[in-house]
Amino acid sequence: MVVSTSSWRSRAGACPRSWSRCGSRASQPIPPPTARGRTTVPVPSVVRGTPFHERTGPLCRAGNWRRWAGHLSASSYEPTHEHEYQAIRSACALIDVSPLYKYRLSGPGAAALANRVVTRDVDRQDVGQVYYTPWCDAAGKLRDDGTLHRLGASDFRLTSAEPTLKWLHENARGLDVTIEEETERVAALALQGPRSRELLERITDGNVAGLRYFRVMSARIAGVAAEVSRTGYTGDLGYEIWVGATDAIPLWDALAAAGEPFGLAPAGMLALDMARLEAGLLLVDVDFIPAHRAIIEGQKSSPYELGLGWTVSLEASNFVGRAALRAERARPPAWRFRGIALDWESLEAAYATVGLPPQLPGTTLRDSVPLYAGGRQVGYATSRGWSPTLKTYLGLAHLEAESAAAGTELEIEVTVEHRRRRARATVTKTPFFDPERKRATP
């Protein structure tokens, strides 16, 4: 038996350790590959480029990079991200999501392992179905969230924001299951936006139009073998494409070559962050702290406290944290996760005290800000920002249960010229942006 960070097999009794302008002259075309070869952008040794870096590197003219799980990830390709955001909402965009951690679970015990780890009922998951799911510690507090793709009766792919290999190993004791980390082996590209289906149909041999929401299929895209899932992190119509790392560049080039009529543009993390806020989607280390990295109990959250009760199947197998979550369901959670909408006139009045117009954030803000009701702090906002589509200043917030009902009037702390002020805000339901096209199948 060979044990490595990329593959491990546990048996019973053994447990080893021409690109679109996107409606603006400022948007960049993606140059096609030339006969002379590929342009290579040097990558610092402290981080790695993704399998798409030969294409994303030259396109990132802003030089605006960030580190994501040890990889270079473009924050924005242009000096500002507005055109990239508009591609997501009005055309289609390519987003490199390869740094996601990816794990393959296979073998007779694969379904049993998945049932031990995630809060969903894997026995009810069809082959070709994708689950969004959290997983918890023994106290029922969230460790992470991600997607579980059922590729076969005994074949799964789990994606996560945090390294999860050790956690999978620890819970695979006594099971006949192979666990492989395929983070570096599998490249992932999100194609998101209202015209994404049209583009994908143009170059895919499978029935992409018939692929339902949160389903996955095998297909060939311009001759490249791929798995296509009807998933994404934008709250819009979109797909995620999973290919071998060596096929990343041919996949990118095929999409780029076919994408101009559909307004295709590359989009970075700033545009993605704005879209996921509108969709009301959680971001690790911003909207919740993984339980295994929390310093105090107050930093931990359960699925019920994060609005994820719908993902908890207490009648399913005995997953980690089930007993704690069963006990919690018997009593209302003390905290709720909600959306908030800031009152424009109130914000305007706060800035008027110093003779300034309201200052709107150009990107999604990720700092914690107090929320008040009746003069008492009742929670805090996590993600917040201006929605260009909804023309509203939105936020996500943790609130005490008695102040979390939709329509509840709150106050949010704002800093105006170095002084703390308060503006009105209203509790709202999420998602803020939820178009029918996201789920619709022609």
GROMACS .gro file of C-alpha atoms in nm:
model
  442
    1MET     CA    1   0.000   0.000   0.000
    2VAL     CA    2   0.138   0.339  -0.098
    3VAL     CA    3   0.026   0.647   0.088
    4SER     CA    4   0.081   0.997  -0.050
    5THR     CA    5  -0.083   1.335  -0.039
    6SER     CA    6  -0.245   1.263  -0.373
    7SER     CA    7  -0.375   0.910  -0.328
    8TRP     CA    8  -0.468   0.681  -0.043
    9ARG     CA    9  -0.659   0.358  -0.022
   10SER     CA   10  -0.804   0.234   0.307
   11ARG     CA   11  -0.933  -0.118   0.351
   12ALA     CA   12  -1.137  -0.262   0.634
   13GLY     CA   13  -0.913  -0.309   0.933
   14ALA     CA   14  -0.638  -0.083   0.795
   15CYS     CA   15  -0.616   0.294   0.815
   16PRO     CA   16  -0.284   0.439   0.699
   17ARG     CA   17  -0.201   0.770   0.755
   18SER     CA   18  -1.073   3.770  -3.056
   19TRP     CA   19  -1.245   3.817  -2.755
   20SER     CA   20  -1.555   4.019  -2.687
   21ARG     CA   21  -1.556   4.385  -2.597
   22CYS     CA   22  -1.838   4.327  -2.351
   23GLY     CA   23  -2.015   4.645  -2.455
   24SER     CA   24  -1.715   4.871  -2.406
   25ARG     CA   25  -1.406   4.975  -2.597
   26ALA     CA   26  -1.213   4.932  -2.276
   27SER     CA   27  -1.271   4.558  -2.268
   28GLN     CA   28  -0.987   4.342  -2.392
   29PRO     CA   29  -0.995   4.094  -2.676
   30ILE     CA   30  -0.828   3.766  -2.588
   31PRO     CA   31  -0.556   3.710  -2.848
   32PRO     CA   32  -0.558   3.375  -3.021
   33PRO     CA   33  -0.250   3.153  -2.994
   34THR     CA   34   0.016   3.235  -3.254
   35ALA     CA   35   0.220   3.003  -3.470
   36ARG     CA   36   0.537   3.125  -3.300
   37GLY     CA   37   0.436   2.971  -2.973
   38ARG     CA   38   0.283   3.070  -2.645
   39THR     CA   39   0.362   3.373  -2.436
   40THR     CA   40   0.482   3.279  -2.091
   41VAL     CA   41   0.447   3.510  -1.793
   42PRO     CA   42   0.701   3.434  -1.519
   43VAL     CA   43   0.546   3.306  -1.198
   44PRO     CA   44   0.716   3.382  -0.863
   45SER     CA   45   0.840   3.070  -0.690
   46VAL     CA   46   0.621   3.131  -0.384
   47VAL     CA   47   0.307   3.067  -0.588
   48ARG     CA   48   0.216   2.856  -0.888
   49GLY     CA   49   0.034   2.946  -1.201
   50THR     CA   50  -0.282   2.751  -1.277
   51PRO     CA   51  -0.301   2.534  -1.589
   52PHE     CA   52  -0.459   2.836  -1.765
   53HIS     CA   53  -0.180   3.079  -1.671
   54GLU     CA   54  -0.029   3.081  -2.020
   55ARG     CA   55  -0.348   3.256  -2.129
   56THR     CA   56  -0.457   3.447  -1.820
   57GLY     CA   57  -0.107   3.588  -1.758
   58PRO     CA   58  -0.080   3.796  -2.078
   59LEU     CA   59  -0.445   3.902  -2.045
   60CYS     CA   60  -0.398   4.047  -1.696
   61ARG     CA   61  -0.282   4.387  -1.814
   62ALA     CA   62  -0.372   4.541  -1.480
   63GLY     CA   63  -0.112   4.320  -1.309
   64ASN     CA   64  -0.367   4.278  -1.033
   65TRP     CA   65  -0.301   3.933  -0.888
   66ARG     CA   66  -0.381   3.762  -0.561
   67ARG     CA   67  -0.283   3.434  -0.400
   68TRP     CA   68  -0.549   3.163  -0.390
   69ALA     CA   69  -0.451   2.832  -0.234
   70GLY     CA   70  -0.091   2.875  -0.347
   71HIS     CA   71  -0.183   2.980  -0.702
   72LEU     CA   72  -0.180   3.309  -0.886
   73SER     CA   73  -0.536   3.427  -0.944
   74ALA     CA   74  -0.631   3.744  -1.130
   75SER     CA   75  -0.819   3.996  -0.917
   76SER     CA   76  -0.903   4.187  -1.233
   77TYR     CA   77  -0.774   4.179  -1.587
   78GLU     CA   78  -0.847   4.544  -1.655
   79PRO     CA   79  -0.760   4.840  -1.430
   80THR     CA   80  -1.119   4.822  -1.302
   81HIS     CA   81  -1.344   4.518  -1.289
   82GLU     CA   82  -1.672   4.674  -1.402
   83HIS     CA   83  -1.660   4.532  -1.755
   84GLU     CA   84  -1.578   4.187  -1.621
   85TYR     CA   85  -1.877   4.205  -1.389
   86GLN     CA   86  -2.102   4.317  -1.676
   87ALA     CA   87  -1.985   4.019  -1.881
   88ILE     CA   88  -2.110   3.790  -1.602
   89ARG     CA   89  -2.448   3.961  -1.585
   90SER     CA   90  -2.516   4.054  -1.948
   91ALA     CA   91  -2.305   3.827  -2.170
   92CYS     CA   92  -2.070   3.552  -2.052
   93ALA     CA   93  -1.739   3.534  -1.873
   94LEU     CA   94  -1.455   3.290  -1.819
   95ILE     CA   95  -1.333   3.256  -1.460
   96ASP     CA   96  -1.036   3.038  -1.370
   97VAL     CA   97  -1.137   2.843  -1.059
   98SER     CA   98  -0.864   2.580  -1.080
   99PRO     CA   99  -0.727   2.653  -0.728
  100LEU     CA  100  -1.034   2.493  -0.573
  101TYR     CA  101  -0.932   2.183  -0.380
  102LYS     CA  102  -1.059   1.871  -0.556
  103TYR     CA  103  -1.082   1.516  -0.425
  104ARG     CA  104  -1.188   1.196  -0.600
  105LEU     CA  105  -1.359   0.930  -0.389
  106SER     CA  106  -1.395   0.591  -0.554
  107GLY     CA  107  -1.442   0.227  -0.469
  108PRO     CA  108  -1.704   0.022  -0.283
  109GLY     CA  109  -1.688   0.248   0.023
  110ALA     CA  110  -1.699   0.583  -0.158
  111ALA     CA  111  -2.069   0.650  -0.093
  112ALA     CA  112  -2.031   0.545   0.270
  113LEU     CA  113  -1.743   0.792   0.316
  114ALA     CA  114  -1.942   1.073   0.155
  115ASN     CA  115  -2.233   0.993   0.386
  116ARG     CA  116  -2.003   1.010   0.687
  117VAL     CA  117  -1.862   1.348   0.594
  118VAL     CA  118  -2.129   1.568   0.434
  119THR     CA  119  -2.466   1.667   0.580
  120ARG     CA  120  -2.665   1.568   0.269
  121ASP     CA  121  -2.825   1.228   0.208
  122VAL     CA  122  -2.589   1.076  -0.046
  123ASP     CA  123  -2.809   0.766  -0.080
  124ARG     CA  124  -3.066   0.989  -0.252
  125GLN     CA  125  -2.813   1.147  -0.487
  126ASP     CA  126  -2.847   1.031  -0.847
  127VAL     CA  127  -2.552   0.960  -1.072
  128GLY     CA  128  -2.496   1.284  -1.261
  129GLN     CA  129  -2.630   1.499  -0.977
  130VAL     CA  130  -2.431   1.764  -0.789
  131TYR     CA  131  -2.495   1.852  -0.426
  132TYR     CA  132  -2.399   2.180  -0.267
  133THR     CA  133  -2.312   2.074   0.087
  134PRO     CA  134  -2.142   2.178   0.408
  135TRP     CA  135  -1.954   1.945   0.638
  136CYS     CA  136  -1.922   1.985   1.012
  137ASP     CA  137  -1.717   1.887   1.313
  138ALA     CA  138  -1.856   1.667   1.592
  139ALA     CA  139  -2.016   1.972   1.754
  140GLY     CA  140  -2.215   2.048   1.439
  141LYS     CA  141  -2.009   2.354   1.345
  142LEU     CA  142  -1.914   2.422   0.985
  143ARG     CA  143  -1.566   2.315   0.874
  144ASP     CA  144  -1.619   2.403   0.508
  145ASP     CA  145  -1.862   2.389   0.220
  146GLY     CA  146  -1.835   2.280  -0.141
  147THR     CA  147  -1.988   2.060  -0.407
  148LEU     CA  148  -2.018   1.683  -0.428
  149HIS     CA  149  -2.044   1.546  -0.783
  150ARG     CA  150  -2.172   1.192  -0.820
  151LEU     CA  151  -1.994   1.075  -1.133
  152GLY     CA  152  -2.083   0.708  -1.086
  153ALA     CA  153  -2.243   0.474  -0.836
  154SER     CA  154  -1.911   0.457  -0.648
  155ASP     CA  155  -1.733   0.759  -0.793
  156PHE     CA  156  -1.748   1.113  -0.650
  157ARG     CA  157  -1.564   1.443  -0.678
  158LEU     CA  158  -1.564   1.671  -0.374
  159THR     CA  159  -1.456   2.034  -0.409
  160SER     CA  160  -1.365   2.254  -0.115
  161ALA     CA  161  -1.218   2.591  -0.024
  162GLU     CA  162  -0.997   2.443   0.248
  163PRO     CA  163  -0.754   2.148   0.237
  164THR     CA  164  -0.970   1.846   0.320
  165LEU     CA  165  -0.752   1.542   0.249
  166LYS     CA  166  -0.665   1.473   0.613
  167TRP     CA  167  -1.031   1.508   0.716
  168LEU     CA  168  -1.133   1.255   0.454
  169HIS     CA  169  -0.861   1.016   0.569
  170GLU     CA  170  -0.970   1.041   0.931
  171ASN     CA  171  -1.328   0.954   0.842
  172ALA     CA  172  -1.246   0.669   0.603
  173ARG     CA  173  -1.139   0.423   0.869
  174GLY     CA  174  -1.264   0.074   0.796
  175LEU     CA  175  -1.386   0.160   0.445
  176ASP     CA  176  -1.273   0.019   0.113
  177VAL     CA  177  -1.228   0.352  -0.060
  178THR     CA  178  -0.967   0.528  -0.269
  179ILE     CA  179  -0.911   0.897  -0.194
  180GLU     CA  180  -0.717   1.098  -0.450
  181GLU     CA  181  -0.637   1.466  -0.441
  182GLU     CA  182  -0.667   1.590  -0.798
  183THR     CA  183  -0.626   1.964  -0.737
  184GLU     CA  184  -0.321   1.991  -0.963
  185ARG     CA  185  -0.435   1.724  -1.209
  186VAL     CA  186  -0.774   1.877  -1.289
  187ALA     CA  187  -0.822   2.228  -1.425
  188ALA     CA  188  -1.153   2.404  -1.368
  189LEU     CA  189  -1.302   2.688  -1.568
  190ALA     CA  190  -1.629   2.862  -1.488
  191LEU     CA  191  -1.829   2.984  -1.788
  192GLN     CA  192  -2.095   3.212  -1.640
  193GLY     CA  193  -2.358   3.448  -1.772
  194PRO     CA  194  -2.685   3.460  -1.965
  195ARG     CA  195  -2.520   3.366  -2.297
  196SER     CA  196  -2.302   3.087  -2.158
  197ARG     CA  197  -2.536   2.814  -2.282
  198GLU     CA  198  -2.535   2.946  -2.638
  199LEU     CA  199  -2.157   2.951  -2.646
  200LEU     CA  200  -2.114   2.607  -2.495
  201GLU     CA  201  -2.368   2.456  -2.735
  202ARG     CA  202  -2.167   2.592  -3.027
  203ILE     CA  203  -1.857   2.384  -2.950
  204THR     CA  204  -1.982   2.091  -2.739
  205ASP     CA  205  -2.094   1.756  -2.875
  206GLY     CA  206  -2.321   1.671  -2.579
  207ASN     CA  207  -2.672   1.793  -2.498
  208VAL     CA  208  -2.567   2.098  -2.297
  209ALA     CA  209  -2.905   2.262  -2.346
  210GLY     CA  210  -3.070   1.971  -2.166
  211LEU     CA  211  -2.834   1.975  -1.869
  212ARG     CA  212  -3.039   2.060  -1.562
  213TYR     CA  213  -2.943   2.281  -1.270
  214PHE     CA  214  -2.689   2.113  -1.041
  215ARG     CA  215  -2.632   1.823  -1.278
  216VAL     CA  216  -2.307   1.709  -1.440
  217MET     CA  217  -2.238   1.535  -1.771
  218SER     CA  218  -1.944   1.409  -1.975
  219ALA     CA  219  -1.886   1.583  -2.307
  220ARG     CA  220  -1.626   1.677  -2.562
  221ILE     CA  221  -1.562   2.047  -2.607
  222ALA     CA  222  -1.386   2.111  -2.937
  223GLY     CA  223  -1.245   1.760  -2.906
  224VAL     CA  224  -1.137   1.798  -2.541
  225ALA     CA  225  -1.277   1.540  -2.298
  226ALA     CA  226  -1.450   1.725  -2.015
  227GLU     CA  227  -1.705   1.705  -1.740
  228VAL     CA  228  -1.954   1.991  -1.751
  229SER     CA  229  -2.159   2.082  -1.444
  230ARG     CA  230  -2.449   2.327  -1.432
  231THR     CA  231  -2.301   2.502  -1.130
  232GLY     CA  232  -2.125   2.825  -1.040
  233TYR     CA  233  -2.061   3.097  -0.784
  234THR     CA  234  -2.236   3.388  -0.957
  235GLY     CA  235  -2.605   3.315  -0.901
  236ASP     CA  236  -2.661   3.324  -1.277
  237LEU     CA  237  -2.692   3.081  -1.565
  238GLY     CA  238  -2.356   2.914  -1.589
  239TYR     CA  239  -2.138   2.608  -1.607
  240GLU     CA  240  -1.816   2.478  -1.461
  241ILE     CA  241  -1.590   2.276  -1.690
  242TRP     CA  242  -1.350   2.017  -1.549
  243VAL     CA  243  -1.065   1.890  -1.767
  244GLY     CA  244  -0.723   1.735  -1.727
  245ALA     CA  245  -0.458   1.999  -1.664
  246THR     CA  246  -0.286   1.918  -1.994
  247ASP     CA  247  -0.608   2.005  -2.180
  248ALA     CA  248  -0.650   2.344  -2.014
  249ILE     CA  249  -0.499   2.555  -2.293
  250PRO     CA  250  -0.688   2.382  -2.578
  251LEU     CA  251  -1.011   2.430  -2.380
  252TRP     CA  252  -0.943   2.799  -2.321
  253ASP     CA  253  -0.851   2.856  -2.685
  254ALA     CA  254  -1.164   2.682  -2.810
  255LEU     CA  255  -1.389   2.895  -2.590
  256ALA     CA  256  -1.201   3.214  -2.676
  257ALA     CA  257  -1.218   3.145  -3.049
  258ALA     CA  258  -1.594   3.085  -3.038
  259GLY     CA  259  -1.681   3.344  -2.777
  260GLU     CA  260  -1.674   3.680  -2.955
  261PRO     CA  261  -2.034   3.669  -3.085
  262PHE     CA  262  -2.153   3.598  -2.731
  263GLY     CA  263  -1.965   3.881  -2.559
  264LEU     CA  264  -1.718   3.652  -2.384
  265ALA     CA  265  -1.462   3.818  -2.155
  266PRO     CA  266  -1.222   3.698  -1.886
  267ALA     CA  267  -1.332   3.786  -1.532
  268GLY     CA  268  -1.130   3.796  -1.212
  269MET     CA  269  -1.202   3.756  -0.845
  270LEU     CA  270  -1.329   4.112  -0.788
  271ALA     CA  271  -1.610   4.067  -1.040
  272LEU     CA  272  -1.683   3.720  -0.905
  273ASP     CA  273  -1.700   3.854  -0.549
  274MET     CA  274  -1.955   4.116  -0.651
  275ALA     CA  275  -2.168   3.855  -0.827
  276ARG     CA  276  -2.161   3.609  -0.537
  277LEU     CA  277  -2.268   3.886  -0.295
  278GLU     CA  278  -2.574   3.955  -0.510
  279ALA     CA  279  -2.641   3.581  -0.507
  280GLY     CA  280  -2.615   3.574  -0.126
  281LEU     CA  281  -2.345   3.307  -0.132
  282LEU     CA  282  -2.110   3.242   0.159
  283LEU     CA  283  -1.737   3.309   0.145
  284VAL     CA  284  -1.504   3.124   0.379
  285ASP     CA  285  -1.305   3.342   0.624
  286VAL     CA  286  -1.541   3.631   0.550
  287ASP     CA  287  -1.896   3.513   0.618
  288PHE     CA  288  -1.791   3.222   0.837
  289ILE     CA  289  -1.475   3.092   1.000
  290PRO     CA  290  -1.402   2.720   0.959
  291ALA     CA  291  -1.458   2.551   1.294
  292HIS     CA  292  -1.117   2.386   1.295
  293ARG     CA  293  -0.948   2.727   1.267
  294ALA     CA  294  -1.170   2.922   1.505
  295ILE     CA  295  -0.994   3.044   1.818
  296ILE     CA  296  -1.305   3.080   2.036
  297GLU     CA  297  -1.648   2.917   2.030
  298GLY     CA  298  -1.816   3.243   1.932
  299GLN     CA  299  -1.638   3.233   1.596
  300LYS     CA  300  -1.801   2.903   1.499
  301SER     CA  301  -2.133   2.866   1.318
  302SER     CA  302  -2.367   2.577   1.249
  303PRO     CA  303  -2.550   2.520   0.919
  304TYR     CA  304  -2.872   2.637   1.087
  305GLU     CA  305  -2.708   2.963   1.194
  306LEU     CA  306  -2.582   3.019   0.838
  307GLY     CA  307  -2.914   2.962   0.665
  308LEU     CA  308  -2.807   2.618   0.544
  309GLY     CA  309  -3.061   2.411   0.733
  310TRP     CA  310  -3.200   2.291   0.399
  311THR     CA  311  -2.872   2.105   0.340
  312VAL     CA  312  -2.895   1.902   0.663
  313SER     CA  313  -3.053   1.556   0.627
  314LEU     CA  314  -3.088   1.431   0.982
  315GLU     CA  315  -3.254   1.114   0.858
  316ALA     CA  316  -2.945   1.028   0.653
  317SER     CA  317  -2.650   0.820   0.764
  318ASN     CA  318  -2.469   0.908   1.084
  319PHE     CA  319  -2.255   1.190   0.946
  320VAL     CA  320  -2.010   1.382   1.161
  321GLY     CA  321  -2.202   1.634   1.374
  322ARG     CA  322  -2.544   1.475   1.322
  323ALA     CA  323  -2.621   1.431   1.693
  324ALA     CA  324  -2.531   1.791   1.770
  325LEU     CA  325  -2.740   1.921   1.480
  326ARG     CA  326  -3.036   1.707   1.583
  327ALA     CA  327  -3.020   1.864   1.929
  328GLU     CA  328  -2.988   2.212   1.780
  329ARG     CA  329  -3.290   2.167   1.556
  330ALA     CA  330  -3.501   2.098   1.865
  331ARG     CA  331  -3.439   2.455   1.976
  332PRO     CA  332  -3.427   2.769   1.759
  333PRO     CA  333  -3.072   2.884   1.679
  334ALA     CA  334  -2.962   3.199   1.858
  335TRP     CA  335  -2.819   3.347   1.537
  336ARG     CA  336  -2.944   3.382   1.182
  337PHE     CA  337  -2.765   3.470   0.860
  338ARG     CA  338  -2.955   3.729   0.658
  339GLY     CA  339  -2.931   3.989   0.388
  340ILE     CA  340  -2.949   4.360   0.458
  341ALA     CA  341  -3.020   4.658   0.234
  342LEU     CA  342  -2.886   5.000   0.333
  343ASP     CA  343  -3.119   5.300   0.313
  344TRP     CA  344  -2.983   5.545   0.058
  345GLU     CA  345  -3.130   5.861   0.209
  346SER     CA  346  -2.994   5.771   0.550
  347LEU     CA  347  -2.649   5.709   0.402
  348GLU     CA  348  -2.670   6.037   0.216
  349ALA     CA  349  -2.757   6.219   0.538
  350ALA     CA  350  -2.459   6.067   0.720
  351TYR     CA  351  -2.218   6.201   0.458
  352ALA     CA  352  -2.398   6.534   0.434
  353THR     CA  353  -2.289   6.614   0.791
  354VAL     CA  354  -1.939   6.677   0.652
  355GLY     CA  355  -2.047   6.811   0.314
  356LEU     CA  356  -1.969   6.499   0.111
  357PRO     CA  357  -2.177   6.282  -0.121
  358PRO     CA  358  -2.213   5.916  -0.020
  359GLN     CA  359  -1.901   5.711  -0.084
  360LEU     CA  360  -1.990   5.378  -0.242
  361PRO     CA  361  -1.747   5.087  -0.236
  362GLY     CA  362  -1.604   4.996  -0.574
  363THR     CA  363  -1.548   4.638  -0.461
  364THR     CA  364  -1.713   4.402  -0.215
  365LEU     CA  365  -1.606   4.494   0.138
  366ARG     CA  366  -1.509   4.210   0.368
  367ASP     CA  367  -1.465   4.370   0.709
  368SER     CA  368  -1.699   4.314   1.004
  369VAL     CA  369  -1.929   4.609   1.082
  370PRO     CA  370  -2.168   4.636   1.382
  371LEU     CA  371  -2.547   4.634   1.339
  372TYR     CA  372  -2.784   4.787   1.595
  373ALA     CA  373  -3.152   4.773   1.687
  374GLY     CA  374  -3.306   4.981   1.964
  375GLY     CA  375  -2.966   5.124   2.051
  376ARG     CA  376  -2.816   4.780   2.116
  377GLN     CA  377  -2.579   4.583   1.897
  378VAL     CA  378  -2.767   4.283   1.757
  379GLY     CA  379  -2.522   4.154   1.501
  380TYR     CA  380  -2.265   4.240   1.241
  381ALA     CA  381  -2.236   4.263   0.865
  382THR     CA  382  -1.969   4.061   0.688
  383SER     CA  383  -1.974   4.103   0.308
  384ARG     CA  384  -2.126   4.423   0.169
  385GLY     CA  385  -2.113   4.635  -0.141
  386TRP     CA  386  -2.298   4.822  -0.413
  387SER     CA  387  -2.492   4.611  -0.663
  388PRO     CA  388  -2.466   4.760  -1.014
  389THR     CA  389  -2.754   4.539  -1.130
  390LEU     CA  390  -2.995   4.604  -0.842
  391LYS     CA  391  -2.878   4.962  -0.775
  392THR     CA  392  -2.875   4.889  -0.403
  393TYR     CA  393  -2.615   4.885  -0.126
  394LEU     CA  394  -2.635   4.523  -0.004
  395GLY     CA  395  -2.482   4.320   0.273
  396LEU     CA  396  -2.475   3.980   0.439
  397ALA     CA  397  -2.505   3.970   0.816
  398HIS     CA  398  -2.512   3.757   1.130
  399LEU     CA  399  -2.806   3.866   1.345
  400GLU     CA  400  -2.952   3.764   1.677
  401ALA     CA  401  -3.264   3.562   1.603
  402GLU     CA  402  -3.509   3.815   1.747
  403SER     CA  403  -3.376   4.084   1.510
  404ALA     CA  404  -3.354   3.867   1.199
  405ALA     CA  405  -3.710   3.876   1.060
  406ALA     CA  406  -3.741   4.018   0.709
  407GLY     CA  407  -3.838   4.384   0.725
  408THR     CA  408  -3.673   4.450   1.063
  409GLU     CA  409  -3.525   4.800   1.078
  410LEU     CA  410  -3.161   4.818   1.184
  411GLU     CA  411  -2.877   5.066   1.194
  412ILE     CA  412  -2.535   4.995   1.048
  413GLU     CA  413  -2.215   5.166   1.150
  414VAL     CA  414  -2.049   5.372   0.877
  415THR     CA  415  -1.729   5.572   0.899
  416VAL     CA  416  -1.751   5.923   0.758
  417GLU     CA  417  -1.435   6.130   0.761
  418HIS     CA  418  -1.287   5.930   1.048
  419ARG     CA  419  -1.603   5.953   1.257
  420ARG     CA  420  -1.847   5.674   1.332
  421ARG     CA  421  -2.201   5.737   1.212
  422ARG     CA  422  -2.506   5.517   1.169
  423ALA     CA  423  -2.727   5.463   0.867
  424ARG     CA  424  -3.055   5.275   0.843
  425ALA     CA  425  -3.069   4.924   0.701
  426THR     CA  426  -3.346   4.668   0.654
  427VAL     CA  427  -3.327   4.292   0.692
  428THR     CA  428  -3.403   4.118   0.363
  429LYS     CA  429  -3.414   3.765   0.230
  430THR     CA  430  -3.144   3.623   0.009
  431PRO     CA  431  -3.057   3.572  -0.268
  432PHE     CA  432  -3.084   3.936  -0.371
  433PHE     CA  433  -3.039   3.842  -0.738
  434ASP     CA  434  -3.212   3.523  -0.850
  435PRO     CA  435  -3.298   3.515  -1.223
  436GLU     CA  436  -3.518   3.239  -1.359
  437ARG     CA  437  -3.257   3.158  -1.624
  438LYS     CA  438  -3.027   3.025  -1.352
  439ARG     CA  439  -3.247   2.715  -1.313
  440ALA     CA  440  -3.440   2.706  -1.640
  441THR     CA  441  -3.384   2.434  -1.899
  442PRO     CA  442  -3.512   2.495  -2.254
   0.00000   0.00000   0.00000
